[in-house]
XYZ file of C-alpha atoms in Angstrom:
726
model
C 121.404 113.674 71.647
C 118.925 113.798 74.529
C 116.205 112.334 72.308
C 118.466 109.454 71.260
C 119.359 108.820 74.907
C 115.659 108.739 75.901
C 114.881 106.275 73.112
C 117.801 104.094 74.216
C 116.655 104.111 77.852
C 113.082 103.239 76.889
C 114.389 100.422 74.672
C 116.401 99.016 77.602
C 113.346 99.214 79.877
C 111.166 97.519 77.232
C 113.672 94.685 76.721
C 113.983 94.185 80.480
C 110.192 94.136 80.794
C 109.769 91.562 78.045
C 112.421 89.325 79.620
C 110.794 89.642 83.038
C 107.324 88.861 81.689
C 108.376 85.855 79.605
C 110.970 84.391 81.975
C 110.152 80.682 82.509
C 109.889 79.891 86.232
C 108.353 77.171 88.336
C 104.896 77.656 89.896
C 106.614 77.884 93.306
C 108.880 80.712 92.127
C 105.917 82.492 90.536
C 103.970 82.204 93.783
C 106.868 83.653 95.786
C 107.212 86.525 93.301
C 103.481 87.178 93.456
C 103.430 87.208 97.243
C 106.455 89.513 97.246
C 104.740 92.009 94.961
C 101.559 91.852 97.035
C 103.603 92.543 100.178
C 105.449 95.489 98.598
C 102.214 96.997 97.272
C 100.645 96.546 100.685
C 103.540 98.325 102.415
C 103.400 101.244 99.977
C 99.650 101.476 100.557
C 99.984 101.353 104.348
C 102.612 104.092 104.237
C 100.173 106.158 102.162
C 103.015 106.974 99.783
C 102.231 109.161 96.797
C 103.999 110.498 93.716
C 106.640 108.177 92.330
C 105.801 105.492 94.907
C 102.286 105.328 93.540
C 103.744 104.691 90.084
C 106.136 102.055 91.472
C 103.246 100.222 93.104
C 101.248 100.280 89.876
C 104.323 99.120 87.909
C 104.812 96.161 90.241
C 101.169 95.214 89.886
C 101.339 95.590 86.121
C 104.282 93.164 85.991
C 102.235 90.477 87.741
C 99.266 91.149 85.446
C 101.437 90.813 82.332
C 103.057 87.632 83.698
C 99.573 86.232 84.048
C 98.627 87.306 80.511
C 101.725 85.598 79.077
C 101.062 82.386 81.007
C 97.355 82.466 80.162
C 98.117 82.925 76.458
C 100.853 80.321 76.108
C 99.845 77.515 78.472
C 96.135 77.467 79.350
C 94.116 77.605 76.132
C 92.317 74.397 75.081
C 93.562 72.791 71.831
C 91.648 73.910 68.775
C 90.988 70.280 67.842
C 88.676 69.977 70.861
C 86.177 72.462 69.504
C 83.655 71.993 72.342
C 86.367 73.125 74.795
C 88.079 75.644 72.537
C 85.089 77.903 71.763
C 83.974 78.578 75.372
C 87.633 78.606 76.416
C 88.443 81.286 73.855
C 85.404 83.341 74.915
C 86.658 83.252 78.504
C 90.166 84.198 77.366
C 88.875 87.150 75.335
C 86.793 88.317 78.312
C 89.900 88.261 80.501
C 91.974 90.112 77.922
C 89.232 92.757 77.694
C 89.515 93.258 81.450
C 93.305 93.560 81.193
C 92.891 96.124 78.397
C 90.446 98.163 80.473
C 92.784 97.964 83.472
C 95.616 99.260 81.308
C 93.518 102.147 80.016
C 92.421 102.945 83.573
C 96.024 103.092 84.758
C 96.913 105.376 81.860
C 94.017 107.726 82.681
C 94.045 107.862 86.475
C 97.558 106.844 87.549
C 98.328 110.544 88.214
C 95.084 112.529 87.764
C 94.946 116.287 88.030
C 94.204 117.519 91.561
C 90.834 119.221 92.032
C 90.923 122.809 90.835
C 90.663 125.345 93.689
C 87.421 127.240 94.106
C 87.550 130.489 92.131
C 84.102 132.098 92.705
C 84.881 134.987 90.340
C 83.486 138.249 91.841
C 84.011 140.215 88.629
C 81.103 141.965 86.942
C 82.887 142.064 83.574
C 81.374 138.764 82.498
C 80.064 137.351 79.207
C 76.377 136.876 78.458
C 75.052 133.407 79.294
C 72.014 131.554 77.975
C 70.835 128.812 80.328
C 69.103 125.915 78.569
C 66.825 123.600 80.536
C 65.451 120.988 78.105
C 62.297 119.162 79.143
C 60.031 116.508 77.687
C 57.539 115.101 80.174
C 58.706 116.346 83.577
C 56.211 117.641 86.114
C 55.719 121.404 86.377
C 56.602 121.431 90.102
C 59.932 119.773 89.439
C 60.610 122.239 86.633
C 59.625 125.163 88.843
C 62.375 124.345 91.362
C 65.016 123.979 88.645
C 63.957 127.171 86.865
C 63.853 129.111 90.126
C 67.331 127.873 91.091
C 68.687 128.848 87.649
C 67.180 132.337 87.916
C 68.666 132.735 91.390
C 72.260 132.105 90.268
C 74.686 134.813 91.344
C 75.258 136.584 88.018
C 74.480 140.009 86.584
C 70.758 139.811 85.674
C 71.244 141.703 82.412
C 73.740 139.056 81.269
C 71.730 135.987 82.199
C 68.752 134.567 80.312
C 67.086 131.287 81.310
C 65.298 129.230 78.660
C 62.867 126.358 79.144
C 63.147 124.240 75.989
C 59.898 122.273 75.954
C 59.758 119.186 73.739
C 56.545 118.029 75.401
C 54.462 120.873 73.983
C 55.655 120.991 70.376
C 53.288 121.822 67.521
C 53.611 118.208 66.417
C 52.382 116.946 69.792
C 49.616 119.529 70.095
C 48.351 118.508 66.647
C 48.570 114.771 67.293
C 45.851 112.513 65.875
C 45.572 111.054 69.366
C 43.062 113.498 70.871
C 43.931 112.754 74.499
C 47.668 113.144 73.845
C 47.051 116.392 71.941
C 44.997 117.806 74.820
C 47.688 116.843 77.330
C 50.326 118.557 75.192
C 48.153 121.670 74.887
C 47.577 121.816 78.649
C 51.284 121.341 79.283
C 52.111 124.063 76.747
C 49.899 126.626 78.482
C 50.881 125.552 82.015
C 54.596 125.900 81.326
C 54.101 129.211 79.522
C 52.406 130.579 82.649
C 55.111 129.121 84.903
C 57.874 130.711 82.834
C 56.113 134.059 82.732
C 55.798 134.052 86.542
C 59.476 133.197 87.033
C 60.891 135.491 84.347
C 62.008 132.581 82.145
C 61.803 132.411 78.347
C 59.606 129.558 77.130
C 60.527 127.964 73.795
C 59.145 124.994 71.909
C 59.454 123.907 68.262
C 57.516 122.500 65.358
C 58.561 118.850 65.478
C 60.326 116.465 67.877
C 63.361 115.807 65.713
C 66.744 114.487 66.908
C 65.541 114.255 70.516
C 67.529 116.239 73.120
C 70.215 117.323 70.630
C 67.543 118.774 68.333
C 65.899 120.560 71.239
C 69.205 122.136 72.309
C 70.018 123.142 68.737
C 66.636 124.843 68.501
C 67.609 126.815 71.595
C 70.905 127.801 69.961
C 69.043 129.036 66.878
C 66.845 131.374 68.965
C 69.491 132.706 71.376
C 72.729 134.648 71.019
C 74.763 134.705 74.248
C 78.472 133.935 74.086
C 78.165 131.022 76.515
C 75.518 128.334 76.982
C 74.867 126.535 80.273
C 72.887 123.297 80.142
C 70.933 121.721 83.003
C 68.683 118.699 82.889
C 65.116 119.296 84.052
C 65.883 117.803 87.482
C 69.365 119.354 87.869
C 69.027 122.496 89.975
C 72.162 124.686 90.102
C 73.647 126.300 93.196
C 73.977 130.093 93.344
C 77.709 130.001 92.592
C 77.546 127.731 89.534
C 78.373 130.405 86.965
C 80.856 132.196 89.234
C 82.825 128.937 89.531
C 82.826 128.112 85.808
C 82.511 131.078 83.462
C 85.892 132.642 84.266
C 87.819 129.796 82.625
C 86.611 130.922 79.194
C 88.487 134.228 79.544
C 91.746 132.342 80.092
C 91.550 130.053 77.054
C 89.981 131.267 73.785
C 89.935 127.643 72.536
C 87.952 126.355 75.521
C 84.632 124.781 74.539
C 83.553 123.120 77.789
C 83.625 123.482 81.555
C 82.015 120.358 83.005
C 81.067 119.873 86.680
C 79.966 116.735 88.564
C 76.429 115.393 88.687
C 75.488 115.242 92.353
C 72.250 113.555 93.434
C 70.197 114.206 96.537
C 68.465 110.830 96.389
C 69.948 107.325 96.207
C 69.853 105.229 93.076
C 67.845 101.968 93.392
C 70.923 99.957 94.368
C 71.835 102.395 97.140
C 68.263 102.693 98.350
C 67.576 98.973 98.485
C 70.959 98.176 100.066
C 70.731 101.241 102.352
C 74.260 102.456 101.604
C 73.521 106.023 100.474
C 74.619 107.710 103.716
C 77.820 105.736 104.289
C 79.289 104.647 100.942
C 80.323 106.723 97.899
C 77.690 106.724 95.169
C 78.313 104.727 92.000
C 78.875 107.829 89.871
C 81.504 109.267 92.230
C 84.210 107.043 90.750
C 83.622 108.701 87.386
C 83.129 112.265 88.602
C 85.543 112.010 91.527
C 88.634 110.689 89.759
C 88.094 109.438 86.183
C 87.024 112.849 84.873
C 90.088 114.374 86.575
C 92.218 111.773 84.828
C 90.563 112.575 81.509
C 91.077 116.274 82.205
C 94.832 115.683 82.452
C 94.799 114.578 78.811
C 92.356 117.306 77.665
C 89.680 114.644 77.269
C 87.078 115.496 79.938
C 83.815 115.257 78.048
C 80.359 116.819 78.135
C 77.946 114.835 80.315
C 74.695 116.395 79.084
C 74.114 118.690 82.048
C 75.867 120.793 84.721
C 78.149 122.302 82.081
C 78.953 125.553 80.293
C 79.809 125.513 76.575
C 81.098 128.023 74.046
C 78.619 129.058 71.355
C 81.486 129.742 68.948
C 82.732 126.178 69.332
C 79.264 124.672 68.950
C 78.594 126.680 65.815
C 81.850 125.438 64.297
C 80.544 121.849 64.502
C 76.922 122.686 63.612
C 75.650 122.522 67.172
C 75.027 119.530 69.385
C 75.661 116.202 67.635
C 72.626 113.990 67.170
C 73.792 110.863 65.358
C 73.876 108.840 68.591
C 71.488 108.914 71.546
C 74.331 110.130 73.800
C 74.608 113.555 72.232
C 76.812 114.829 75.060
C 79.852 112.600 74.589
C 79.462 112.705 70.801
C 79.471 116.524 70.851
C 82.621 116.593 72.991
C 84.339 114.115 70.669
C 83.578 116.315 67.650
C 84.880 119.450 69.365
C 88.007 117.835 70.767
C 88.822 116.528 67.296
C 88.360 120.077 65.942
C 91.118 121.350 68.246
C 89.009 122.729 71.119
C 89.836 122.244 74.798
C 87.841 121.204 77.853
C 88.121 121.660 81.613
C 86.662 119.676 84.493
C 85.833 121.430 87.764
C 85.549 118.827 90.513
C 83.050 120.585 92.734
C 79.354 119.630 92.911
C 77.447 122.728 91.797
C 74.113 121.130 90.933
C 71.795 118.699 92.719
C 69.696 116.278 90.717
C 67.462 113.245 91.047
C 68.414 109.622 90.364
C 65.902 107.156 88.890
C 63.963 105.774 91.843
C 62.940 102.380 90.459
C 65.247 99.627 89.295
C 63.450 99.469 85.934
C 64.054 103.193 85.314
C 67.681 102.787 86.369
C 68.154 100.004 83.807
C 66.389 102.076 81.151
C 68.786 104.958 81.745
C 71.875 102.711 81.617
C 70.600 100.991 78.483
C 70.465 104.369 76.740
C 74.006 105.198 77.861
C 75.314 101.819 76.749
C 73.603 101.949 73.364
C 74.702 105.535 72.757
C 78.332 104.741 73.540
C 78.171 101.727 71.222
C 76.848 104.013 68.483
C 79.795 106.363 69.019
C 82.184 103.404 68.901
C 80.566 102.179 65.693
C 80.070 105.478 63.846
C 82.927 107.650 65.199
C 85.527 105.039 66.330
C 87.675 107.370 68.462
C 90.925 105.433 67.955
C 91.058 106.601 64.340
C 89.262 109.928 64.776
C 91.223 112.588 62.899
C 92.245 115.598 64.997
C 92.506 113.812 68.355
C 95.826 113.410 70.147
C 96.901 109.859 70.999
C 95.985 110.279 74.717
C 92.553 111.630 73.716
C 92.009 108.624 71.447
C 92.836 106.266 74.309
C 90.603 108.189 76.714
C 87.589 108.064 74.396
C 88.217 104.395 73.624
C 88.187 103.678 77.348
C 84.891 105.553 77.800
C 83.179 103.704 74.942
C 84.714 100.242 75.355
C 83.664 100.224 79.024
C 80.085 99.551 77.938
C 81.049 96.153 76.545
C 81.225 94.901 80.140
C 77.946 92.926 79.862
C 79.736 90.423 77.586
C 82.592 89.828 80.021
C 80.381 89.788 83.100
C 78.069 87.208 81.462
C 81.101 85.123 80.455
C 82.518 85.126 83.991
C 79.065 84.251 85.323
C 78.503 81.170 83.181
C 82.080 79.928 82.569
C 82.223 77.790 85.757
C 79.004 76.065 84.695
C 80.665 74.669 81.552
C 82.989 72.664 83.774
C 80.619 71.833 86.630
C 77.696 70.665 84.461
C 79.384 69.514 81.247
C 82.989 68.768 82.310
C 84.354 71.035 79.553
C 88.059 71.848 79.957
C 88.011 75.543 79.060
C 90.975 76.540 81.262
C 93.923 74.132 81.169
C 95.698 74.448 84.512
C 96.258 72.578 87.745
C 95.265 73.758 91.179
C 98.897 74.697 91.848
C 99.102 76.722 88.652
C 95.950 78.543 89.632
C 97.376 79.476 93.026
C 100.663 80.599 91.521
C 99.334 82.691 88.652
C 95.585 83.353 88.836
C 95.249 83.977 92.551
C 98.170 86.419 92.650
C 96.761 88.149 89.553
C 93.326 88.516 91.166
C 94.755 89.854 94.432
C 97.035 92.320 92.635
C 94.110 93.401 90.448
C 92.021 94.114 93.551
C 94.896 96.030 95.137
C 95.474 98.141 92.029
C 91.789 99.010 91.798
C 91.735 99.891 95.483
C 94.874 101.981 95.009
C 93.289 103.892 92.118
C 89.676 104.155 93.290
C 89.577 103.151 96.970
C 88.000 106.380 98.268
C 85.417 106.404 95.479
C 84.493 102.723 95.042
C 84.508 100.055 97.750
C 85.606 96.459 97.020
C 83.158 94.335 95.005
C 80.726 97.205 94.417
C 81.798 97.581 90.780
C 81.205 93.867 90.261
C 77.741 94.149 91.807
C 76.728 97.133 89.677
C 78.015 95.434 86.534
C 76.157 92.225 87.337
C 72.780 93.856 88.043
C 73.070 95.804 84.791
C 74.374 92.931 82.669
C 71.194 90.883 82.831
C 69.230 93.511 80.903
C 72.007 95.502 79.194
C 73.414 92.518 77.311
C 70.414 92.280 74.934
C 70.448 96.084 74.518
C 74.140 96.134 73.566
C 73.753 93.186 71.190
C 70.792 94.951 69.575
C 72.710 98.175 68.887
C 75.738 96.288 67.563
C 73.514 94.465 65.061
C 71.459 97.548 64.194
C 73.265 100.720 65.322
C 70.563 103.071 64.018
C 67.740 101.331 65.876
C 67.984 102.920 69.378
C 65.855 105.988 70.089
C 66.248 108.571 72.854
C 64.089 107.731 75.890
C 63.728 110.214 78.727
C 64.588 108.841 82.163
C 61.660 109.023 84.582
C 62.144 111.737 87.236
C 60.636 112.459 90.639
C 59.353 108.899 91.146
C 58.429 107.338 94.469
C 57.712 103.783 95.611
C 54.694 103.677 97.885
C 54.573 99.869 98.293
C 57.439 97.474 98.942
C 57.592 95.061 96.019
C 59.775 93.096 93.669
C 60.873 94.988 90.585
C 58.907 94.148 87.471
C 62.150 93.046 85.809
C 63.435 90.922 88.713
C 62.592 87.414 87.459
C 65.893 86.699 85.621
C 67.844 87.384 88.828
C 65.999 84.676 90.739
C 66.440 82.203 87.878
C 70.196 82.861 87.740
C 70.481 82.573 91.524
C 68.700 79.206 91.435
C 70.991 77.904 88.670
C 74.118 78.987 90.555
C 72.806 77.429 93.771
C 72.213 74.134 91.983
C 75.710 74.366 90.492
C 77.157 74.809 93.989
C 75.444 71.633 95.162
C 76.608 69.801 92.034
C 80.192 70.970 92.694
C 80.076 69.469 96.188
C 78.782 66.218 94.658
C 81.647 66.132 92.126
C 84.268 66.792 94.799
C 82.907 63.793 96.723
C 82.600 61.443 93.727
C 85.710 62.582 91.810
C 88.432 63.148 94.433
C 91.154 62.854 91.760
C 89.835 66.143 90.267
C 89.256 67.823 93.614
C 91.869 70.559 93.158
C 90.357 71.869 89.905
C 86.780 71.353 91.076
C 87.469 73.292 94.277
C 88.843 76.212 92.285
C 85.845 76.276 89.926
C 83.435 75.813 92.832
C 84.999 78.814 94.606
C 84.539 80.873 91.446
C 80.898 79.794 91.270
C 80.354 80.649 94.951
C 81.668 84.161 94.293
C 79.126 84.481 91.485
C 76.459 83.130 93.831
C 77.284 85.797 96.425
C 76.933 88.544 93.807
C 73.698 87.014 92.518
C 72.332 86.776 96.050
C 73.143 90.403 96.796
C 71.373 91.350 93.559
C 68.150 89.820 94.928
C 68.154 92.600 97.501
C 68.769 95.161 94.759
C 65.604 94.131 92.874
C 63.573 93.976 96.098
C 62.272 97.555 96.020
C 61.957 99.186 99.426
C 59.022 101.416 100.144
C 60.006 105.075 100.069
C 57.510 107.855 99.512
C 59.943 110.752 99.266
C 61.709 111.408 95.980
C 64.740 112.896 97.761
C 66.575 112.520 101.039
C 66.757 115.257 103.605
C 69.840 117.456 103.719
C 71.068 118.890 106.999
C 71.182 122.689 107.166
C 71.307 125.329 109.898
C 69.270 128.451 109.089
C 67.453 130.876 111.345
C 63.759 131.242 110.642
C 60.367 132.174 112.043
C 57.106 130.195 111.926
C 53.737 131.968 111.922
C 51.102 130.285 114.104
C 47.826 131.931 115.100
C 48.797 135.596 114.694
C 52.203 135.105 116.279
C 55.714 134.601 114.878
C 57.837 132.014 116.723
C 61.618 131.997 116.281
C 63.350 128.780 115.337
C 65.880 127.105 113.068
C 65.570 124.991 109.946
C 67.397 121.706 110.627
C 67.001 119.803 107.376
C 65.302 120.207 104.010
C 64.164 118.121 101.045
C 62.413 118.907 97.794
C 59.092 118.387 99.546
C 59.459 119.844 103.008
C 61.615 120.756 105.998
C 62.148 120.046 109.682
C 62.025 123.138 111.914
C 62.947 123.488 115.586
C 60.618 126.091 117.130
C 61.789 127.818 120.318
C 58.554 127.213 122.212
C 56.659 124.335 123.784
C 52.980 123.513 124.212
C 51.791 125.648 121.285
C 48.062 125.021 121.575
C 47.133 126.319 118.144
C 49.598 123.975 116.461
C 47.827 121.015 114.826
C 48.633 118.613 111.992
C 47.284 119.711 108.651
C 47.245 123.361 109.678
C 48.431 125.897 107.108
C 51.214 128.164 108.257
C 54.059 130.388 107.047
C 57.843 129.964 107.183
C 59.959 133.126 107.089
C 63.723 133.215 106.483
C 66.445 135.221 104.745
C 67.368 133.884 101.286
C 71.000 133.736 100.194
C 72.255 136.966 98.669
C 69.332 139.066 99.944
C 69.067 141.610 102.727
C 65.427 141.071 103.690
C 63.334 138.032 104.573
C 60.829 136.108 102.452
C 57.793 134.048 103.385
C 56.970 130.521 102.188
C 53.526 128.898 102.763
C 53.724 125.517 104.504
C 51.454 122.810 105.932
C 52.208 121.285 109.338
C 52.666 117.511 108.958
C 54.378 116.529 112.205
C 54.615 117.854 115.785
C 57.117 116.536 118.341
C 57.737 118.367 121.660
C 61.395 117.975 122.681
C 62.410 119.694 125.925
C 61.862 123.421 125.589
C 61.382 123.173 121.830
C 58.800 121.878 119.416
C 60.041 120.018 116.327
C 57.779 120.625 113.353
C 57.729 118.622 110.155
C 56.314 120.795 107.410
C 55.394 120.393 103.756
C 55.910 123.206 101.265
C 52.627 124.647 100.017
C 53.576 127.133 97.284
C 50.725 129.516 96.553
C 52.275 130.740 93.293
C 55.200 129.827 91.005
C 57.207 132.623 92.618
C 57.243 130.656 95.898
C 59.471 128.060 94.246
C 62.266 130.651 94.420
C 62.340 130.219 98.200
C 62.062 126.419 98.016
C 65.023 126.401 95.629
C 66.931 128.709 97.947
C 66.437 126.352 100.897
C 67.616 123.257 99.029
C 69.928 124.209 96.197
C 71.527 127.607 96.850
C 74.481 126.437 98.968
C 76.879 124.180 97.029
C 79.150 123.644 100.039
C 76.608 121.300 101.606
C 76.961 118.881 98.666
C 80.762 118.862 98.973
C 80.564 118.226 102.709
C 78.154 115.339 102.224
C 80.364 113.772 99.549
C 83.478 114.041 101.684
C 81.705 112.417 104.635
C 81.210 109.254 102.541
C 84.651 109.103 100.932
C 86.395 106.597 103.162
C 88.508 103.656 102.047
C 87.770 100.512 104.089
C 90.560 98.576 102.360
C 90.269 95.219 100.627
C 89.888 92.993 103.704
C 87.397 95.113 105.643
C 85.570 96.032 102.445
C 85.217 92.366 101.529
C 83.888 91.483 104.993
C 81.383 94.345 104.791
C 80.255 93.231 101.343
C 79.800 89.623 102.480
C 77.604 90.810 105.350
C 75.519 92.975 103.030
C 75.222 90.148 100.493
C 74.049 87.645 103.110
C 71.363 89.987 104.424
C 70.213 91.072 100.964
C 69.967 87.467 99.771
C 67.645 86.707 102.671
C 65.658 89.887 102.121
C 65.236 89.226 98.410
C 64.017 85.679 99.050
C 61.585 87.019 101.652
C 60.123 89.343 99.036
C 59.622 86.341 96.813
C 58.267 83.859 99.367
C 56.484 85.714 102.147
C 55.026 88.656 100.306
C 54.798 92.336 101.078
C 53.656 92.083 104.690
C 56.679 90.187 105.963
C 58.981 92.283 103.836
C 57.655 95.561 105.122
C 58.179 94.271 108.677
C 61.735 93.235 107.842
C 62.491 96.647 106.359
C 61.040 98.411 109.378
C 63.139 96.339 111.752
C 66.268 96.927 109.712
C 65.689 100.694 109.620
C 65.428 100.752 113.406
């Protein structure tokens, strides 16, 4: 009886919804309805209402979106007889419907995400054995030393923890290469990393051949190890001391659990953040995924493996023959296989590792190209919608994750669609200016409000559009390539620990200037058409406004590809730790104020230290986390600044042996709370209006800065950057 009643109620709601969506009304009535919904959503947002009110707001917005879809489908498509209008018009329509589909999937996933799980820091000693895998290919030994040292320092019973360095850069195949120079490099790397591992108490492992890239390397580690659980960290992802304490306990609660995934937190900005200088004040691009989308996926048991910062069950992996290697995104593919086999996953929303982002725009695009191509391979070979063993919500979640990477097609369509009308007078969108105001404008505003409602504290207005645009230019060919030949892509390791010593334009920046020039010309041509064709002014104004929006995004992108000079591979992190500095046979007390992967700033409780000079070798002594005594780290003095009764010292780490990296790792990576505090300090929601004003200001400045890079050269640009930093 109850089931029949539920079906009846849902049928009534569905019929009412269809009537509401298809109800014929005048443009004036549609505009009033749209403004009413916008006002109601705004009130709910201002009242900061949650729970059912959040769902009501999203339902109201969805009604306007579906009204727009119905109108767009039934009244605005060009007639098929006018083929020159119909083809680009249909491409634009399909791009819009893709966006509506992705909005619908987003609402399904994150309308009511799981709250962050409370910290559990399990103090028990009755814990399972854990093998820690750190796969590497071409990363520098110093970078690896910090990661290995941080992994060894995790708070876990030593007899139950074994750290493995899985080296794919020193395989037998590489050491026996016909290229003599490459073979010698591989041999040197092989011996260097063996010595590093021996000094740190880490197990070094390589293999015969470089087969199946990272998945093959991890599977080789599985074949040589035996612990119940496997933790995986990328070569530049150093774990905090409490990583295993916060994650391992979940496996005791669910025997069918295959994965505990944690966020990827980065201590340096990506190229967009660095060049726009937003790293300290605005949430990073990946925080939308790790901050809320993964929690939404977790609600539906669909949080997936992200390649690092995770713990997995060996039993589960062995059931599916290890890590999947058909695609070049072995992480998501592995999770898909295990979810379809009936295993469960958990997402712990607490940053427990700190990693490095690609520093250059070219490396950033290379990384995203691999992600996009890998997800397209999963879509092509595994097609989650029809994957046997998945629940319906899991199918939708995986479809959302894979279909997202088709965005280069829609972004390119939205970029060039106005040009069809402005340059060629093609009628690809049949509507008057009044129709546009009544339907399209309300749809766009509601869309912005819904996105801000869902993601406001994790993604500011227009930032998604900017990231999609700067990726589209180079990702579109990559996605087309994998669709045509899905077996063509190969795994390429993202460059780590880079630095930019000279301000310059990115080597892949040229297309952005060409597109900007075309859009600028189109803007001038639009003004000319408004003047010469006043009878079309309403439509031309609408299309011109659309083109100007594209121009603003394209202008901001010029600043993205104008690479700022930055020597350091990571930003400094504020800390407060007591220490002592050894100078000329005397220990001076002080405090460590901030740290980076390369050095630290120390306040010494003394002034006028005569023996203190730049370039002088010294020692830094402090108490590591979880230890009773103090340890000493060699340093080199790089900066001296007397401030009142103190002397501020800038120092560079000068490790005398691999063992010293244990203390460097302790300074930077041991305390996970500092990452959470930094994230929370950036998670503010400026709202649509303020966020738009902020973005316009950033776009105007970055357009000017990008053109300066192009016209005036490095000297003027460096001066501009210096002035801006001040």
